[in-house]
Short mmCIF file of N, CA and C in Angstrom, two decimals:
data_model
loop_
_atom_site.label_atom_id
_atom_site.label_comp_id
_atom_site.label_asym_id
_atom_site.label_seq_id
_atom_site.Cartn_x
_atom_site.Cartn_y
_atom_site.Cartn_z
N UNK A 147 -48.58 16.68 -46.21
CA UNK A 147 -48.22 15.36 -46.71
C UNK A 147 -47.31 15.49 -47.94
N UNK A 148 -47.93 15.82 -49.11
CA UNK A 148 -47.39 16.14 -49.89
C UNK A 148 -46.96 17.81 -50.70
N UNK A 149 -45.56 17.89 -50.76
CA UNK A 149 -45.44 18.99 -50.99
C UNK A 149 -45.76 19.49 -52.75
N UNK A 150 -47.08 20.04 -52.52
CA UNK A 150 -47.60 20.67 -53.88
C UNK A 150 -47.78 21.99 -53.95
N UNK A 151 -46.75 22.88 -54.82
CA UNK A 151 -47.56 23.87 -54.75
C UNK A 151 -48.36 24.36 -55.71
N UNK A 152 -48.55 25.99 -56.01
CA UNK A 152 -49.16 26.51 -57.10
C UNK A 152 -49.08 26.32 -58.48
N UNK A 153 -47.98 26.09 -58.57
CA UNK A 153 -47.69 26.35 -59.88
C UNK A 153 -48.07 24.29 -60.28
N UNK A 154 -47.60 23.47 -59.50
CA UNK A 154 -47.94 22.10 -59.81
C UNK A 154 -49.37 21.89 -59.84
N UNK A 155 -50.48 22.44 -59.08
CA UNK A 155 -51.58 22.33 -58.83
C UNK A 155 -52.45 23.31 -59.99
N UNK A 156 -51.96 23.64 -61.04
CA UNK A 156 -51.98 25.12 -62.08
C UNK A 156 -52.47 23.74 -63.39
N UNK A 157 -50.83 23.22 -63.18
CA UNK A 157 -50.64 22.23 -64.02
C UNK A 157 -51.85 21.26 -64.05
N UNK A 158 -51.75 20.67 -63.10
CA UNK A 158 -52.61 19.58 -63.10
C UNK A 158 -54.18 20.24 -63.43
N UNK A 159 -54.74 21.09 -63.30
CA UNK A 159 -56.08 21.61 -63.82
C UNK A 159 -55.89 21.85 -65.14
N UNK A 160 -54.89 22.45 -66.02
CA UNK A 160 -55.05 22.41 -67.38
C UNK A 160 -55.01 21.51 -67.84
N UNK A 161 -54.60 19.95 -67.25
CA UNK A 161 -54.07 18.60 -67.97
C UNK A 161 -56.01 18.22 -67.77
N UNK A 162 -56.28 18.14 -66.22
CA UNK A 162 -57.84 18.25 -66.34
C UNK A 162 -58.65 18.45 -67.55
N UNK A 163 -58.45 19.79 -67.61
CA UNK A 163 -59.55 20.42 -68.83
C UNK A 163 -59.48 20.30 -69.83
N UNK A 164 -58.22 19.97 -70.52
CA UNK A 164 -57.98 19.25 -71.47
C UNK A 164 -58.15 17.97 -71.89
N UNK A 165 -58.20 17.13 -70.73
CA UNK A 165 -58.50 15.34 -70.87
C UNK A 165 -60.07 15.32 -70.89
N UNK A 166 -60.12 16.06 -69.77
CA UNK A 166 -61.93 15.80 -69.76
C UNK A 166 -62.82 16.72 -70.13
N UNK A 167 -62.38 17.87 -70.49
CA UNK A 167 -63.52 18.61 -70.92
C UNK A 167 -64.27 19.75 -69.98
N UNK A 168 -64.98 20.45 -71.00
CA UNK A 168 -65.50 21.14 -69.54
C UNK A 168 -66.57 20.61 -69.23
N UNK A 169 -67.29 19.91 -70.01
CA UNK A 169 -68.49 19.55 -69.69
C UNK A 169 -68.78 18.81 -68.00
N UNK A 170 -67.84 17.91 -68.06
CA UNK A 170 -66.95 16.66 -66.91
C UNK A 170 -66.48 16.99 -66.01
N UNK A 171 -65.41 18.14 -66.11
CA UNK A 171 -64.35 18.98 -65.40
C UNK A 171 -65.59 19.41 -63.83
N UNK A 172 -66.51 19.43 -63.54
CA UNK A 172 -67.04 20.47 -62.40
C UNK A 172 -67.29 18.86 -61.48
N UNK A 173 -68.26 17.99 -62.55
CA UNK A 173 -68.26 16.92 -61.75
C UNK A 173 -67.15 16.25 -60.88
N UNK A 174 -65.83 15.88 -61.50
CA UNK A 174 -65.00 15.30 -61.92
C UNK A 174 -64.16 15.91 -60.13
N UNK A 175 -64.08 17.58 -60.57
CA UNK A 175 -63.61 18.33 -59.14
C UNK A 175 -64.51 17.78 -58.07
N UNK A 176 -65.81 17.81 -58.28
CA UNK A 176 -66.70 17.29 -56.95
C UNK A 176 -66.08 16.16 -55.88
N UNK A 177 -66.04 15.21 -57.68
CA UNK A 177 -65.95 13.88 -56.92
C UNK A 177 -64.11 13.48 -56.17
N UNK A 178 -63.68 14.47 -56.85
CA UNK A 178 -61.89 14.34 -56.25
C UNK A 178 -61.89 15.23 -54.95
N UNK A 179 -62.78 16.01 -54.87
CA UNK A 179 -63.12 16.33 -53.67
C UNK A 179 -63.38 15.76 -52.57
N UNK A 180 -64.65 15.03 -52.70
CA UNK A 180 -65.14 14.16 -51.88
C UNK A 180 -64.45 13.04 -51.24
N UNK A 181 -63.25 12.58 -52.12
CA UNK A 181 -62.33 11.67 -52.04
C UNK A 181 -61.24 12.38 -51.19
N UNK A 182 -60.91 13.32 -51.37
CA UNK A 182 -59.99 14.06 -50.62
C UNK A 182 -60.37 14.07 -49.01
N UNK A 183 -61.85 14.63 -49.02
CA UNK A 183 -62.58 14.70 -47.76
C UNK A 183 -62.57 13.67 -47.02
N UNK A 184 -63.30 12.82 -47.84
CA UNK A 184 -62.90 10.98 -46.98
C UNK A 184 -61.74 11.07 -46.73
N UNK A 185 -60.33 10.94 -47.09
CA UNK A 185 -59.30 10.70 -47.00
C UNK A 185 -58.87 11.32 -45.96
N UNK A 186 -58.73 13.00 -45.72
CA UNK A 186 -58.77 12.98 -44.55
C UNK A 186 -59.38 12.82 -43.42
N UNK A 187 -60.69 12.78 -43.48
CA UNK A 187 -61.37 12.47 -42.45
C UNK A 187 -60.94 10.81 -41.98
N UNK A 188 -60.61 10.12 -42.94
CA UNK A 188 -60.08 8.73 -42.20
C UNK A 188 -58.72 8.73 -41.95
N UNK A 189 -57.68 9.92 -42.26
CA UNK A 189 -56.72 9.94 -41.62
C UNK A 189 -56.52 10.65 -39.98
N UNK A 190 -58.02 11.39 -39.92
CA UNK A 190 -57.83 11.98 -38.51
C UNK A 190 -58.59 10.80 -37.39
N UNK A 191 -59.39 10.74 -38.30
CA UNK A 191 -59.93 9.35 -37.12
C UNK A 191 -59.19 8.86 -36.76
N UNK A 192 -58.03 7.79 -37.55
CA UNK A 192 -56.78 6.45 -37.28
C UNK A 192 -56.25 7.48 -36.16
N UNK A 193 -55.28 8.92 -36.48
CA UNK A 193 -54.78 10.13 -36.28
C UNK A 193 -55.29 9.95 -34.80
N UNK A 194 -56.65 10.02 -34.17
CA UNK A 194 -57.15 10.34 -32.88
C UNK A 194 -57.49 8.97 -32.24
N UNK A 195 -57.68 7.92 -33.03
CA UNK A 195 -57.77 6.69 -32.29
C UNK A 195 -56.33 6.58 -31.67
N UNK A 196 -54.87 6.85 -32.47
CA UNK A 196 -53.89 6.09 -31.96
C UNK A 196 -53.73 7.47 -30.78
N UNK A 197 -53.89 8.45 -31.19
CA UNK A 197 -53.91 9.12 -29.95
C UNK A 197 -54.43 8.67 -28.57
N UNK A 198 -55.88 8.34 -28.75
CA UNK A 198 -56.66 7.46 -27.46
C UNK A 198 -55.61 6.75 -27.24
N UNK A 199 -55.64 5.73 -27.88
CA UNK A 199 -54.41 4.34 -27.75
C UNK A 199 -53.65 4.70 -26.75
N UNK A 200 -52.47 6.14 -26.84
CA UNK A 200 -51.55 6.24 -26.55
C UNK A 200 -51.82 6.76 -25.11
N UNK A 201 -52.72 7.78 -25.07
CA UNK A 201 -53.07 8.17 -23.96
C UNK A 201 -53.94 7.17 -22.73
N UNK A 202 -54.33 6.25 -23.64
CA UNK A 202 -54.95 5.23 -22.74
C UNK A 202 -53.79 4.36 -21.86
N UNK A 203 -52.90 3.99 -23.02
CA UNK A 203 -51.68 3.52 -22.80
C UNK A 203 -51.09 4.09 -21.70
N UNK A 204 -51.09 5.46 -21.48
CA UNK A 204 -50.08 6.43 -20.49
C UNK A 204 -50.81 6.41 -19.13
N UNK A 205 -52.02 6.02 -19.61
CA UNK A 205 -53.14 5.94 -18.05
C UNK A 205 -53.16 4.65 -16.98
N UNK A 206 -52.80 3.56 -18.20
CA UNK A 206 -52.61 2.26 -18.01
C UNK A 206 -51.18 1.69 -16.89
N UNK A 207 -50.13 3.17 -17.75
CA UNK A 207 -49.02 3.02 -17.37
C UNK A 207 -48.76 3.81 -15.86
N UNK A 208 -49.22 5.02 -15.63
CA UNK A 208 -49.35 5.31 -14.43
C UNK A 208 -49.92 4.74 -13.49
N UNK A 209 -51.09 4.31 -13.54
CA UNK A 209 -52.49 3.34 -12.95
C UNK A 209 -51.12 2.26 -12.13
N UNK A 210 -50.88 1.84 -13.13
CA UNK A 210 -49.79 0.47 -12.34
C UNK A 210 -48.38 0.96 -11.73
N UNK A 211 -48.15 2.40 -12.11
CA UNK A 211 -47.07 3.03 -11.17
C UNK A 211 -47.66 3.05 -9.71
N UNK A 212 -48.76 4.12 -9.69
CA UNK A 212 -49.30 4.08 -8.41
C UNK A 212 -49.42 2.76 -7.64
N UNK A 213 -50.20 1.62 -8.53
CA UNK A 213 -50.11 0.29 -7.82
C UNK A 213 -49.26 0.07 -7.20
N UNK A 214 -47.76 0.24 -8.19
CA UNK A 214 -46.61 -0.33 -7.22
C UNK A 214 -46.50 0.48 -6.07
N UNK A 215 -45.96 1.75 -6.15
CA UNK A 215 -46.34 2.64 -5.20
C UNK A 215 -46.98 2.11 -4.30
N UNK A 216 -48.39 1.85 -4.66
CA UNK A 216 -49.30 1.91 -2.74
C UNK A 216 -48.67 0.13 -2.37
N UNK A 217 -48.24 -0.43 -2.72
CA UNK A 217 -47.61 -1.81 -2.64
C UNK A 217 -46.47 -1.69 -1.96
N UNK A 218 -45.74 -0.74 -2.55
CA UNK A 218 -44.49 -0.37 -1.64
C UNK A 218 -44.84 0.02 -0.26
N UNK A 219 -45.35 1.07 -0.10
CA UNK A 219 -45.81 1.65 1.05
C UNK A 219 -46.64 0.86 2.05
N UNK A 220 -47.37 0.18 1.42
CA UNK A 220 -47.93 -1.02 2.42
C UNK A 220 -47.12 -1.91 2.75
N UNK A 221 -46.34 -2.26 2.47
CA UNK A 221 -45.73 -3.40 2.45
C UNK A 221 -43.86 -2.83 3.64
N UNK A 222 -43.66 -1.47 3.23
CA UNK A 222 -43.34 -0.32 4.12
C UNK A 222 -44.29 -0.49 5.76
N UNK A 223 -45.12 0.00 5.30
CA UNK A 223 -45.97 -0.02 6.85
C UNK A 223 -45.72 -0.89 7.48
N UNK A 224 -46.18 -2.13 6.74
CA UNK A 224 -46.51 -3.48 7.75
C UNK A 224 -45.26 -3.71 8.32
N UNK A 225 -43.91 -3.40 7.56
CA UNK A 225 -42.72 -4.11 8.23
C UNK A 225 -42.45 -2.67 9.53
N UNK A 226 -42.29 -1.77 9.31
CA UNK A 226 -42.74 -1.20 10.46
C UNK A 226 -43.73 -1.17 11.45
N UNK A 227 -45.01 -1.79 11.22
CA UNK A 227 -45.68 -2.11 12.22
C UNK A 227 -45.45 -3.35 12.88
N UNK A 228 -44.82 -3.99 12.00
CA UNK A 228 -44.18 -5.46 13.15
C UNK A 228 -42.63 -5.02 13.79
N UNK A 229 -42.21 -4.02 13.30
CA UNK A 229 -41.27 -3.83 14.36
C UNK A 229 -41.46 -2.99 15.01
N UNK A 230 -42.60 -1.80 15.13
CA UNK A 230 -42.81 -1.27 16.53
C UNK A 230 -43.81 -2.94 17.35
N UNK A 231 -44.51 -3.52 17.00
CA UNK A 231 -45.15 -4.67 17.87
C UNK A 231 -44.02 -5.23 18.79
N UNK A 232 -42.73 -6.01 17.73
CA UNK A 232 -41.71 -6.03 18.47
C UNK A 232 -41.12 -5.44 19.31
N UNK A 233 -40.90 -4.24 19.47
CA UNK A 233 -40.52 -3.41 20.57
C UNK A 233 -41.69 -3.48 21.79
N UNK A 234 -42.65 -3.16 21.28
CA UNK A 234 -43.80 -2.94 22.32
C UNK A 234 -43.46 -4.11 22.98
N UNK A 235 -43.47 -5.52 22.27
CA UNK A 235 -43.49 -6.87 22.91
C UNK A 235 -42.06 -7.10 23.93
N UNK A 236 -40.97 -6.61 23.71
CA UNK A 236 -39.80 -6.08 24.14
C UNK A 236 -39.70 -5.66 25.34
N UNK A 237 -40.38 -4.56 24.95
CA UNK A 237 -40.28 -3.30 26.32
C UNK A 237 -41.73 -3.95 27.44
N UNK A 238 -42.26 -4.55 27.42
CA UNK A 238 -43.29 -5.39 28.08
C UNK A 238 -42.84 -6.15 29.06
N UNK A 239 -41.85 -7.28 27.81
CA UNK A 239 -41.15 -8.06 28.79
C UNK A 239 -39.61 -7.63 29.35
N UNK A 240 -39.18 -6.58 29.19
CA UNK A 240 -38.04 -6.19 30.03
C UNK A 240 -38.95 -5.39 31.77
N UNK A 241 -40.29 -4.71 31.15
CA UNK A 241 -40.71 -4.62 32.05
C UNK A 241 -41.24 -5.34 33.74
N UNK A 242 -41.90 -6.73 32.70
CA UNK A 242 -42.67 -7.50 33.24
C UNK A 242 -41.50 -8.45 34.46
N UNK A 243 -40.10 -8.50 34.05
CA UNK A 243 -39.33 -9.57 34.66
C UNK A 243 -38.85 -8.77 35.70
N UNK A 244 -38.60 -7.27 36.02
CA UNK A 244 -38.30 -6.88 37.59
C UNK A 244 -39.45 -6.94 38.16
N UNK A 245 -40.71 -6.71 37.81
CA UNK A 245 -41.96 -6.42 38.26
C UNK A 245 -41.95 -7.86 38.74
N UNK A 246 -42.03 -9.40 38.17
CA UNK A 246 -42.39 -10.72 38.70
C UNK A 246 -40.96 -10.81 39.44
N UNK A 247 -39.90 -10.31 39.81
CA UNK A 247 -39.03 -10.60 40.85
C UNK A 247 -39.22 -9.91 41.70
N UNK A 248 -39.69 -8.58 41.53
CA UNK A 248 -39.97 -8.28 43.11
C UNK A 248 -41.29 -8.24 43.72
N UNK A 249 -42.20 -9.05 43.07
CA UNK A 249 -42.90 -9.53 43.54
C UNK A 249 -43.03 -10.96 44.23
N UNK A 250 -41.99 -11.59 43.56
CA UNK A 250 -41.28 -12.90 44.05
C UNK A 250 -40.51 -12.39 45.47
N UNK A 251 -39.79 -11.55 45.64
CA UNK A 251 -39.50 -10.99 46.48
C UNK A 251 -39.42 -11.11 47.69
N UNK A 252 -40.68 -9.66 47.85
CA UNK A 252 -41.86 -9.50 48.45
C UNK A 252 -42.39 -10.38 49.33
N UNK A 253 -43.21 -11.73 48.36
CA UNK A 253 -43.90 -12.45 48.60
C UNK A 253 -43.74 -13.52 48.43
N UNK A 254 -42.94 -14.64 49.40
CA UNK A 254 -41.80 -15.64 49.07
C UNK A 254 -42.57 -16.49 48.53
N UNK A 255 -43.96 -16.66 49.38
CA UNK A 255 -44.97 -18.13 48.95
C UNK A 255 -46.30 -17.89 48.67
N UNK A 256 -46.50 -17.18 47.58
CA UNK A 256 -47.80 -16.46 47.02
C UNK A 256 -48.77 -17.23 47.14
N UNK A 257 -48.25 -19.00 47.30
CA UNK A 257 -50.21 -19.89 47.21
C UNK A 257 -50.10 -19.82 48.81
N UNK A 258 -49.62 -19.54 49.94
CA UNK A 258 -49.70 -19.66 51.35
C UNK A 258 -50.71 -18.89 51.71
N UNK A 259 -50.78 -17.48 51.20
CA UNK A 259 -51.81 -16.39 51.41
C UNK A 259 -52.53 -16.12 50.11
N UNK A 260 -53.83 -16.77 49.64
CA UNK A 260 -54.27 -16.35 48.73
C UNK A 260 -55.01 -14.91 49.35
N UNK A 261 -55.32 -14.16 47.81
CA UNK A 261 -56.16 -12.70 48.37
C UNK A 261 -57.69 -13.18 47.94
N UNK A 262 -58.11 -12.49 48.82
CA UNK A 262 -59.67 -12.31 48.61
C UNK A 262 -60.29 -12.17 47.58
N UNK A 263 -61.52 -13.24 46.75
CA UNK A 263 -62.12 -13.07 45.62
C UNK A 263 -63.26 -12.80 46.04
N UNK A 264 -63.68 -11.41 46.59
CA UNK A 264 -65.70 -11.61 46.09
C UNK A 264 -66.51 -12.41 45.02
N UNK A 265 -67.28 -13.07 45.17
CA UNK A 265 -67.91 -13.54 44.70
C UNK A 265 -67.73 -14.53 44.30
N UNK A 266 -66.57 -15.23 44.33
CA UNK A 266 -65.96 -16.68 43.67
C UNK A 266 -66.43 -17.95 44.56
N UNK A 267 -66.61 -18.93 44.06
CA UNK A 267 -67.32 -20.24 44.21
C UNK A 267 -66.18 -20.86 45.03
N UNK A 268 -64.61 -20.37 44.85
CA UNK A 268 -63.84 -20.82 45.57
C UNK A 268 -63.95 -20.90 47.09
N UNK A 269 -63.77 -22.48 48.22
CA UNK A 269 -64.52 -22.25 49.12
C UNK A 269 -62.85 -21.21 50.02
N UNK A 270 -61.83 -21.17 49.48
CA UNK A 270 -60.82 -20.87 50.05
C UNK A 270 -61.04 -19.26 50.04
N UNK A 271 -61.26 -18.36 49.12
CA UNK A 271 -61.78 -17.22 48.85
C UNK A 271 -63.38 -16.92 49.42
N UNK A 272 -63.70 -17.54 50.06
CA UNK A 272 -64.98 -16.46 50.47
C UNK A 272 -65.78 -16.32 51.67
N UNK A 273 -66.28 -15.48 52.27
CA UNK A 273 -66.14 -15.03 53.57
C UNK A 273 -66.56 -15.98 55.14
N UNK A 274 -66.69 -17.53 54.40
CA UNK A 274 -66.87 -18.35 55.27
C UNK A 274 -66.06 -19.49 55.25
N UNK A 275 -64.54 -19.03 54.79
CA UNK A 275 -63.68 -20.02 55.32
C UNK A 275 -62.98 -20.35 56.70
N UNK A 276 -62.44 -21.45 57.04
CA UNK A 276 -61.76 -21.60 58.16
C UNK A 276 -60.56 -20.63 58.02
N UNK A 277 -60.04 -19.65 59.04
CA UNK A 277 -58.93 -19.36 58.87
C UNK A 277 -57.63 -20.82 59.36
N UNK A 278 -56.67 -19.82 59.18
CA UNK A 278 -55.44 -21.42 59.33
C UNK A 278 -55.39 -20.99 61.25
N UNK A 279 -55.01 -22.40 61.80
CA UNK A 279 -55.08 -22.06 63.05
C UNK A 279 -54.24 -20.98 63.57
N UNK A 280 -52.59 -21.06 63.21
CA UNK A 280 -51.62 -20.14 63.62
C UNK A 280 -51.70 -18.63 63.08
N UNK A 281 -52.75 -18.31 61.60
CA UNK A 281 -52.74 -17.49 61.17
C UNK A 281 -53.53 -16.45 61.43
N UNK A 282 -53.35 -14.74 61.54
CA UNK A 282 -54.71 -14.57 62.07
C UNK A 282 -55.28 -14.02 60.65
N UNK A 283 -56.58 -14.36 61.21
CA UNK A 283 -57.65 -13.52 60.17
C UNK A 283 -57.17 -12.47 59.41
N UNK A 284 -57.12 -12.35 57.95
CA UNK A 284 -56.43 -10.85 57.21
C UNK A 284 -57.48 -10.10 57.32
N UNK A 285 -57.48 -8.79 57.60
CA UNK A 285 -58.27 -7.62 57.68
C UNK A 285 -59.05 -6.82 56.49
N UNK A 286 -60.12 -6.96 56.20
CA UNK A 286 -60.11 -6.09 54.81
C UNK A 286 -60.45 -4.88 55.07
N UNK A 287 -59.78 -4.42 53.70
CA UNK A 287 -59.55 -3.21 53.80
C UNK A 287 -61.06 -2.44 52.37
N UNK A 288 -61.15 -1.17 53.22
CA UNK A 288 -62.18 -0.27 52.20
C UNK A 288 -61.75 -1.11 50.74
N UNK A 289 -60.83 -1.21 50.29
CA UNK A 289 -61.12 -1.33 49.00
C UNK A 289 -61.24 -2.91 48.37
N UNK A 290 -60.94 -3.43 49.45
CA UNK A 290 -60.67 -4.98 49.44
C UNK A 290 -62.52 -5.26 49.64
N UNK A 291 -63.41 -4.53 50.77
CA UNK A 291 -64.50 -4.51 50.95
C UNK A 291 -65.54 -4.46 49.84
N UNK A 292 -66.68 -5.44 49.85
CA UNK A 292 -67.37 -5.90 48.51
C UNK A 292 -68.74 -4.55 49.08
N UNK A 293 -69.20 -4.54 47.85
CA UNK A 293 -69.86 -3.66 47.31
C UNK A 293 -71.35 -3.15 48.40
N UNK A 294 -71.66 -2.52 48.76
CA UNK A 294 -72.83 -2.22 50.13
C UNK A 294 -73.96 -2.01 49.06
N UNK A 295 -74.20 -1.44 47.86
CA UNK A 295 -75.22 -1.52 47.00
C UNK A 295 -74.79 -1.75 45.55
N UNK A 296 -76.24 -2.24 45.40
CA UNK A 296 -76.44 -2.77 43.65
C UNK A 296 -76.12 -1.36 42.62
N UNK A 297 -74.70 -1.41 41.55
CA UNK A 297 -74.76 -0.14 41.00
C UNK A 297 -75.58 -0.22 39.92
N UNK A 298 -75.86 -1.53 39.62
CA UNK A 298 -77.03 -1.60 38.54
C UNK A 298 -78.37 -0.82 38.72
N UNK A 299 -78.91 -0.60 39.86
CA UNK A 299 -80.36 0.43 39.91
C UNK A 299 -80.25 1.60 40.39
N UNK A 300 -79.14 2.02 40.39
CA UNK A 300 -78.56 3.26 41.01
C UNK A 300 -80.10 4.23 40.22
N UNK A 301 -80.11 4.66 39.55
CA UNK A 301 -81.00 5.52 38.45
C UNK A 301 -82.41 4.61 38.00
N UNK A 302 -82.75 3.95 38.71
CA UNK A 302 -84.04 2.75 38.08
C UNK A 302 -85.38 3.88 38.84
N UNK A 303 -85.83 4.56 39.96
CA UNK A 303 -86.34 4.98 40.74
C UNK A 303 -86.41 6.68 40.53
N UNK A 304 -85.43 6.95 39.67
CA UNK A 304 -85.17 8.73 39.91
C UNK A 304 -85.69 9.08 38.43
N UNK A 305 -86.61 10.51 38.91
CA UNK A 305 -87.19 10.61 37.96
C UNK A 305 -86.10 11.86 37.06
N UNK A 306 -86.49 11.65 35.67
CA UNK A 306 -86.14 12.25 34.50
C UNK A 306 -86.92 13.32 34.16
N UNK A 307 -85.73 14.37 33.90
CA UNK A 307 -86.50 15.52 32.92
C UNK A 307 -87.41 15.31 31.45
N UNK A 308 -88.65 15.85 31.84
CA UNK A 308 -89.36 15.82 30.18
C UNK A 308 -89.25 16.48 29.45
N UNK A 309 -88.30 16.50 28.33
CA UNK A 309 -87.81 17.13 26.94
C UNK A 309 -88.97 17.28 26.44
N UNK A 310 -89.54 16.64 26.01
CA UNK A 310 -90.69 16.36 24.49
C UNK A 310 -91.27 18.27 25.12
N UNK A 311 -91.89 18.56 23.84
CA UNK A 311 -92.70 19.63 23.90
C UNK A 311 -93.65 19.39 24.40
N UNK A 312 -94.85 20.92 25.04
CA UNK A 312 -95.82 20.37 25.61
C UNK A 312 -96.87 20.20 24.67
N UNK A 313 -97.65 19.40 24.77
CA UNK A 313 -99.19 19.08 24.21
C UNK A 313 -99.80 20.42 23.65
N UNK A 314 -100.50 20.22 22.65
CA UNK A 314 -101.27 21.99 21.98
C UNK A 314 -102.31 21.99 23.36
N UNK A 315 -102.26 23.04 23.56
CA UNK A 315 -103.57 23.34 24.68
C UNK A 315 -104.95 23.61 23.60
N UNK A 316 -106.07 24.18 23.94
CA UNK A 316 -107.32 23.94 23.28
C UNK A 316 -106.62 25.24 22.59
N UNK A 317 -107.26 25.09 21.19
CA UNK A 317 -106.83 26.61 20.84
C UNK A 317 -107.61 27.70 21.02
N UNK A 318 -107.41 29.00 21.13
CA UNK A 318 -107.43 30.47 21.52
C UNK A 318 -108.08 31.20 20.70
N UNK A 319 -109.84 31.94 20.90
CA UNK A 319 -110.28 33.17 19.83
C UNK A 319 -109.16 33.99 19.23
N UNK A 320 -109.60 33.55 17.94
CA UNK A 320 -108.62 34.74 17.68
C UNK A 320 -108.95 36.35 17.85
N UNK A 321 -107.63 36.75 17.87
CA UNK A 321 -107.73 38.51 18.12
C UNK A 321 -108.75 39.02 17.42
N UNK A 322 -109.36 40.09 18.08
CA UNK A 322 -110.30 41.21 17.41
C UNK A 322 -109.70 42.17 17.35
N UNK A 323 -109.95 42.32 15.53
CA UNK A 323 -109.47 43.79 15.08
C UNK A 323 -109.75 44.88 15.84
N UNK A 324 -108.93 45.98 16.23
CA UNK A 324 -109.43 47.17 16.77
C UNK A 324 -110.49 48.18 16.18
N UNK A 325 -110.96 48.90 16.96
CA UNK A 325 -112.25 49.30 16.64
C UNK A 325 -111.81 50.88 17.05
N UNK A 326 -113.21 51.84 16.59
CA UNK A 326 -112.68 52.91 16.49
C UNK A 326 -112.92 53.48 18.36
N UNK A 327 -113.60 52.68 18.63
CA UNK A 327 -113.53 53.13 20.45
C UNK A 327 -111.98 52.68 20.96
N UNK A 328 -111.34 51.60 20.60
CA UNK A 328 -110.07 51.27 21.41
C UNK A 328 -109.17 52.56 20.97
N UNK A 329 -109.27 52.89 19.59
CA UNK A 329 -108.74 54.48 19.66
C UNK A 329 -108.69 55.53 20.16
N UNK A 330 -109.83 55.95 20.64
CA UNK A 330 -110.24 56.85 21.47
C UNK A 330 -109.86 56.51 22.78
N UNK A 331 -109.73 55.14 23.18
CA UNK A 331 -109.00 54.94 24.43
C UNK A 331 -107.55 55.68 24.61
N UNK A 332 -107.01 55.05 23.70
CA UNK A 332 -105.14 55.62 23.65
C UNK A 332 -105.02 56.77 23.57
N UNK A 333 -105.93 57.56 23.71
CA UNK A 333 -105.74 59.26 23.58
C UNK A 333 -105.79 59.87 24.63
#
């Protein structure tokens, strides 16, 4: 802080001992001491608070870089995800319009021949309609053919492997120590 050296700091103790004495002079150092001590100690505190400050400051300031950041990038994504949707939606319908013409095609008068609905309430769809007089009966085919069993109980009847462990059986004497005759056996 301040530039003092030896020879100024020489000075100022003889002006000391001379003003105050020696009697005074030891106290006198104590207490300019103590004052010194405070002094810096409340200059490192301010010293490390504005430090926090600053570094808090720099945390504050990145914190909201990244924000923008992930803001950008989201905001990135989404407009790319609505323009691959667009394409997808695109390429769907460039698909979809040869597919409905040649099925138009094909099939000049699609309500003339409806196809077969299993199970529908419709009386035109199900297996006890009038056919048309001039028309004959359409044939079904294996896959057109409704279902010969329920796949719901396929497995209701068949039995399953039992995982679980088995039950403790009664428990077992325990072993008898060998004796000096089973020795004489093994020989």
């Amino acid at each position: 802080m301040f530039d003092i050296g030896f020879s100024e700091v020489f000075v100022i103790a003889i002006v000391a001992l001379i003003v105050l004495g020696p009697e005074r002079l030891p106290k006198a150092a104590r207490f300019a001491g103590l004052w010194v001590r405070r002094a810096r100690a409340q200059w490192y505190s301010v010293k490390s608070e504005l430090e926090n400050e600053l570094a808090d400051e720099e945390l504050k300031r990145s914190l909201r870089q990244a924000q923008a950041d992930l803001r950008d990038a989201q905001s990135r994504l989404r407009d790319s995800g609505q323009a691959i949707r667009n394409e997808v939606d695109d390429m769907n319908r460039r698909i979809a319009a040869p597919v409905a013409t040649a099925t138009a095609a094909a099939d000049p008068d699609p309500a003339a021949t409806p196809a077969p609905v299993y199970g529908s309430a419709d009386p035109v769809n199900t297996a006890h309609s009038t056919p048309a007089l001039d028309a004959p009966a359409p044939q079904a085919s294996p896959v057109d053919a409704p279902p010969t069993h329920d796949y719901q109980h396929d497995y209701a009847g068949a039995a399953q492997p039992d995982y679980r462990p088995a039950a403790p059986s009664a428990p077992s004497a325990p072993p008898t120590p060998p004796t000096a005759s089973d020795a004489d056996e093994r020989r």
